[in-house]
Amino acid sequence: MIDCSAIIVAAGSSRRAGFDKLMALLDGTCVLRRSLEVFLECPLIREVVLVCPEDRFVRVMEGERPGVPVRRVDGGRERCFSVLAGLSALQGESPLVAIHDGARPLLRQEHLMNCIEAASVHGAAASAHPVVDTLKRADDAHFSQAEFIDREHLWAMETPQVFDVALIREAYRHVLETGDLVTDEVSALEHMGRATFLVQNPWPNPKITLPGDLAMATALRAMI
């Protein structure tokens, strides 16, 4: 069986949401707990590192001692530094690590396992979906520009993103050396010329960012 560690990034301030989106209730359970449970219930996951403040960790765990070891580590001022902290906190010997945004609570276990299995083959795999909307570029005043953007090969990135542990650590060493900040791990690999296999997600997996996203996630959860 494939062994995989997990890092769940939940250190953000929720500034754009205007409330603590990770602790907001989604059908009676907080967003971060719903994200965590998918990993705790996955038979391929051997350990979980939650990158979050201590008070958030205490509230999410509620004194529970799950069968999968769960540890906490403080995050950094940018997402990439939070992921680095999570990588440093790994204690197991799993060859793979799945990195997930805690604000994506609709991840399905079947898709998590698909991403892990793809990473075991390719060394790097990430959840994503093809872009279906018409895309426009706007100027600073928000007026559309006369430009055709071909969406045929465009994908919207999601998490989890799963990697060979040694590979993602090498990628982040390269990021630190160049001083370039990245917004996800696929971008970190691209900085050193390595591509990631994209695993199409057939189910909605939105990130809770704005106030309306929580209501949308609640509706989607009821549908799927």
Short mmCIF file of C-alpha atoms in Angstrom, two decimals:
data_model
loop_
_atom_site.label_atom_id
_atom_site.label_comp_id
_atom_site.label_asym_id
_atom_site.label_seq_id
_atom_site.Cartn_x
_atom_site.Cartn_y
_atom_site.Cartn_z
CA MET A 1 0.00 0.00 0.00
CA ILE A 2 1.13 3.56 -0.74
CA ASP A 3 2.22 5.57 2.31
CA CYS A 4 1.62 9.33 2.34
CA SER A 5 1.99 12.13 4.89
CA ALA A 6 -0.21 15.22 4.79
CA ILE A 7 0.22 18.91 5.47
CA ILE A 8 -2.93 20.99 5.87
CA VAL A 9 -2.27 24.71 5.58
CA ALA A 10 -4.58 26.72 7.84
CA ALA A 11 -2.51 29.64 9.08
CA GLY A 12 -4.20 32.47 7.17
CA SER A 13 -5.86 35.48 8.75
CA SER A 14 -9.06 35.23 6.62
CA ARG A 15 -8.66 38.94 5.82
CA ARG A 16 -10.63 38.82 2.57
CA ALA A 17 -13.46 36.82 4.11
CA GLY A 18 -13.90 39.26 7.00
CA PHE A 19 -14.38 36.38 9.47
CA ASP A 20 -12.44 33.27 10.51
CA LYS A 21 -13.42 31.18 7.51
CA LEU A 22 -11.56 28.10 8.79
CA MET A 23 -13.62 28.01 11.97
CA ALA A 24 -16.89 28.94 10.28
CA LEU A 25 -19.54 26.23 10.45
CA LEU A 26 -20.38 24.19 7.38
CA ASP A 27 -23.42 22.05 8.16
CA GLY A 28 -22.61 22.18 11.86
CA THR A 29 -18.90 21.36 11.59
CA CYS A 30 -16.16 23.92 11.06
CA VAL A 31 -14.50 24.19 7.65
CA LEU A 32 -11.04 23.13 8.85
CA ARG A 33 -12.41 20.08 10.66
CA ARG A 34 -14.21 18.96 7.50
CA SER A 35 -10.95 19.27 5.55
CA LEU A 36 -9.03 17.38 8.24
CA GLU A 37 -11.52 14.51 8.45
CA VAL A 38 -10.96 13.53 4.82
CA PHE A 39 -7.29 12.88 5.62
CA LEU A 40 -7.93 11.17 8.95
CA GLU A 41 -10.28 8.72 7.23
CA CYS A 42 -8.00 8.01 4.25
CA PRO A 43 -6.23 4.61 4.54
CA LEU A 44 -3.17 5.94 2.66
CA ILE A 45 -2.41 8.75 5.14
CA ARG A 46 0.12 7.98 7.89
CA GLU A 47 0.50 11.38 9.61
CA VAL A 48 -0.99 14.87 9.41
CA VAL A 49 0.68 18.19 10.17
CA LEU A 50 -1.73 21.07 10.74
CA VAL A 51 -0.11 24.43 10.04
CA CYS A 52 -2.21 26.75 12.16
CA PRO A 53 -2.32 28.83 15.37
CA GLU A 54 -2.54 26.86 18.61
CA ASP A 55 -6.02 28.09 19.53
CA ARG A 56 -7.36 27.00 16.15
CA PHE A 57 -5.73 23.58 16.59
CA VAL A 58 -7.25 23.09 20.06
CA ARG A 59 -10.72 23.97 18.82
CA VAL A 60 -10.47 21.66 15.81
CA MET A 61 -9.11 18.66 17.70
CA GLU A 62 -11.38 19.09 20.78
CA GLY A 63 -9.27 16.74 22.88
CA GLU A 64 -9.53 13.93 20.29
CA ARG A 65 -6.77 11.36 19.84
CA PRO A 66 -7.26 10.07 16.29
CA GLY A 67 -5.66 6.90 15.00
CA VAL A 68 -3.53 8.96 12.60
CA PRO A 69 -0.93 11.13 14.39
CA VAL A 70 -1.80 14.84 14.11
CA ARG A 71 0.74 17.52 15.01
CA ARG A 72 0.65 21.29 14.87
CA VAL A 73 3.20 23.85 13.72
CA ASP A 74 3.03 27.62 13.38
CA GLY A 75 2.72 29.08 9.90
CA GLY A 76 4.73 31.81 8.21
CA ARG A 77 3.94 35.24 6.82
CA GLU A 78 3.38 33.76 3.35
CA ARG A 79 1.85 30.45 2.30
CA CYS A 80 5.16 29.09 1.03
CA PHE A 81 6.73 29.59 4.46
CA SER A 82 3.82 27.77 6.07
CA VAL A 83 4.38 24.81 3.76
CA LEU A 84 8.09 24.86 4.58
CA ALA A 85 7.21 24.74 8.28
CA GLY A 86 4.96 21.77 7.61
CA LEU A 87 7.68 19.95 5.68
CA SER A 88 10.10 20.50 8.55
CA ALA A 89 7.57 19.01 11.00
CA LEU A 90 7.14 15.69 9.16
CA GLN A 91 8.33 12.80 11.30
CA GLY A 92 7.26 9.74 9.37
CA GLU A 93 9.11 7.99 6.57
CA SER A 94 6.36 8.17 3.96
CA PRO A 95 7.80 8.79 0.50
CA LEU A 96 4.93 11.11 -0.47
CA VAL A 97 3.33 14.19 1.06
CA ALA A 98 -0.08 15.65 0.23
CA ILE A 99 -0.39 19.41 0.75
CA HIS A 100 -3.91 20.77 1.11
CA ASP A 101 -5.53 24.13 1.81
CA GLY A 102 -7.64 23.85 4.95
CA ALA A 103 -10.17 26.20 3.35
CA ARG A 104 -11.15 23.56 0.76
CA PRO A 105 -13.61 21.47 2.80
CA LEU A 106 -15.38 19.65 -0.05
CA LEU A 107 -12.48 17.35 -0.99
CA ARG A 108 -13.69 13.79 -1.51
CA GLN A 109 -11.62 10.89 -0.26
CA GLU A 110 -11.81 9.10 -3.61
CA HIS A 111 -10.20 12.08 -5.32
CA LEU A 112 -7.54 12.40 -2.59
CA MET A 113 -6.58 8.78 -3.21
CA ASN A 114 -6.50 9.37 -6.98
CA CYS A 115 -4.05 12.23 -6.47
CA ILE A 116 -1.85 10.16 -4.16
CA GLU A 117 -1.79 7.24 -6.58
CA ALA A 118 -0.90 9.56 -9.49
CA ALA A 119 1.96 11.05 -7.46
CA SER A 120 3.27 7.57 -6.70
CA VAL A 121 3.60 7.08 -10.47
CA HIS A 122 4.71 10.54 -11.63
CA GLY A 123 6.42 11.95 -8.52
CA ALA A 124 4.17 15.03 -8.60
CA ALA A 125 0.39 15.28 -9.02
CA ALA A 126 -2.18 17.97 -8.28
CA SER A 127 -5.93 18.32 -8.24
CA ALA A 128 -7.21 20.64 -10.97
CA HIS A 129 -10.08 21.21 -13.34
CA PRO A 130 -10.20 22.52 -16.92
CA VAL A 131 -11.24 26.15 -17.29
CA VAL A 132 -14.68 26.39 -18.88
CA ASP A 133 -15.46 30.10 -18.50
CA THR A 134 -14.66 32.67 -21.16
CA LEU A 135 -11.57 34.55 -20.00
CA LYS A 136 -10.94 38.27 -20.41
CA ARG A 137 -8.03 40.50 -19.45
CA ALA A 138 -8.99 43.88 -17.96
CA ASP A 139 -7.16 47.17 -17.63
CA ASP A 140 -6.66 49.01 -14.33
CA ALA A 141 -10.12 50.60 -14.66
CA HIS A 142 -11.76 47.15 -15.04
CA PHE A 143 -12.57 47.53 -18.75
CA SER A 144 -12.15 44.40 -20.88
CA GLN A 145 -9.36 44.28 -23.43
CA ALA A 146 -9.75 43.10 -27.01
CA GLU A 147 -7.76 39.92 -26.57
CA PHE A 148 -8.67 36.31 -27.29
CA ILE A 149 -7.50 33.93 -24.59
CA ASP A 150 -7.54 30.31 -25.68
CA ARG A 151 -8.79 28.21 -22.76
CA GLU A 152 -8.28 24.82 -24.45
CA HIS A 153 -5.23 23.92 -22.35
CA LEU A 154 -5.96 26.08 -19.30
CA TRP A 155 -6.56 24.44 -15.93
CA ALA A 156 -7.58 25.94 -12.59
CA MET A 157 -5.38 24.63 -9.80
CA GLU A 158 -6.75 23.13 -6.60
CA THR A 159 -5.41 21.11 -3.71
CA PRO A 160 -4.40 18.52 -2.69
CA GLN A 161 -1.07 18.65 -4.43
CA VAL A 162 0.97 15.51 -3.80
CA PHE A 163 4.71 15.05 -4.23
CA ASP A 164 7.68 12.88 -3.61
CA VAL A 165 8.94 14.32 -0.31
CA ALA A 166 12.54 14.72 -1.48
CA LEU A 167 11.36 16.42 -4.69
CA ILE A 168 9.18 19.06 -3.01
CA ARG A 169 11.90 19.78 -0.45
CA GLU A 170 14.37 20.33 -3.29
CA ALA A 171 11.87 22.61 -5.03
CA TYR A 172 11.47 24.76 -1.93
CA ARG A 173 15.23 24.97 -1.44
CA HIS A 174 15.35 26.39 -4.94
CA VAL A 175 12.56 28.86 -4.12
CA LEU A 176 14.46 30.07 -1.06
CA GLU A 177 17.67 30.46 -3.05
CA THR A 178 16.00 32.54 -5.76
CA GLY A 179 13.85 34.56 -3.35
CA ASP A 180 10.75 34.08 -5.52
CA LEU A 181 7.51 33.59 -3.60
CA VAL A 182 5.14 30.95 -4.96
CA THR A 183 1.43 30.51 -4.35
CA ASP A 184 1.36 26.74 -4.68
CA GLU A 185 3.67 23.73 -4.87
CA VAL A 186 3.18 23.19 -8.59
CA SER A 187 4.71 26.63 -9.10
CA ALA A 188 7.61 25.70 -6.82
CA LEU A 189 8.40 22.70 -9.01
CA GLU A 190 8.07 24.77 -12.17
CA HIS A 191 10.75 27.13 -10.82
CA MET A 192 13.25 24.33 -11.23
CA GLY A 193 11.85 23.10 -14.54
CA ARG A 194 9.75 20.17 -13.27
CA ALA A 195 6.19 19.59 -14.45
CA THR A 196 3.31 18.18 -12.38
CA PHE A 197 0.69 15.69 -13.54
CA LEU A 198 -2.80 17.23 -13.28
CA VAL A 199 -5.55 15.01 -11.90
CA GLN A 200 -8.95 16.18 -13.11
CA ASN A 201 -11.40 16.62 -10.26
CA PRO A 202 -14.98 15.74 -11.29
CA TRP A 203 -16.44 17.21 -8.09
CA PRO A 204 -16.63 20.82 -6.84
CA ASN A 205 -13.67 21.67 -4.60
CA PRO A 206 -13.90 25.45 -4.04
CA LYS A 207 -11.69 27.40 -1.65
CA ILE A 208 -13.56 29.44 0.96
CA THR A 209 -12.20 32.96 0.36
CA LEU A 210 -15.08 35.45 0.28
CA PRO A 211 -18.21 35.61 2.46
CA GLY A 212 -20.45 34.16 -0.27
CA ASP A 213 -18.20 31.13 -0.70
CA LEU A 214 -19.41 29.56 2.55
CA ALA A 215 -23.03 29.66 1.41
CA MET A 216 -22.01 28.21 -1.95
CA ALA A 217 -20.07 25.40 -0.26
CA THR A 218 -23.06 24.59 1.92
CA ALA A 219 -25.28 24.31 -1.15
CA LEU A 220 -22.73 22.24 -3.04
CA ARG A 221 -22.27 19.86 -0.13
CA ALA A 222 -25.99 19.20 -0.07
CA MET A 223 -25.85 18.35 -3.78
CA ILE A 224 -22.84 16.02 -3.73
#
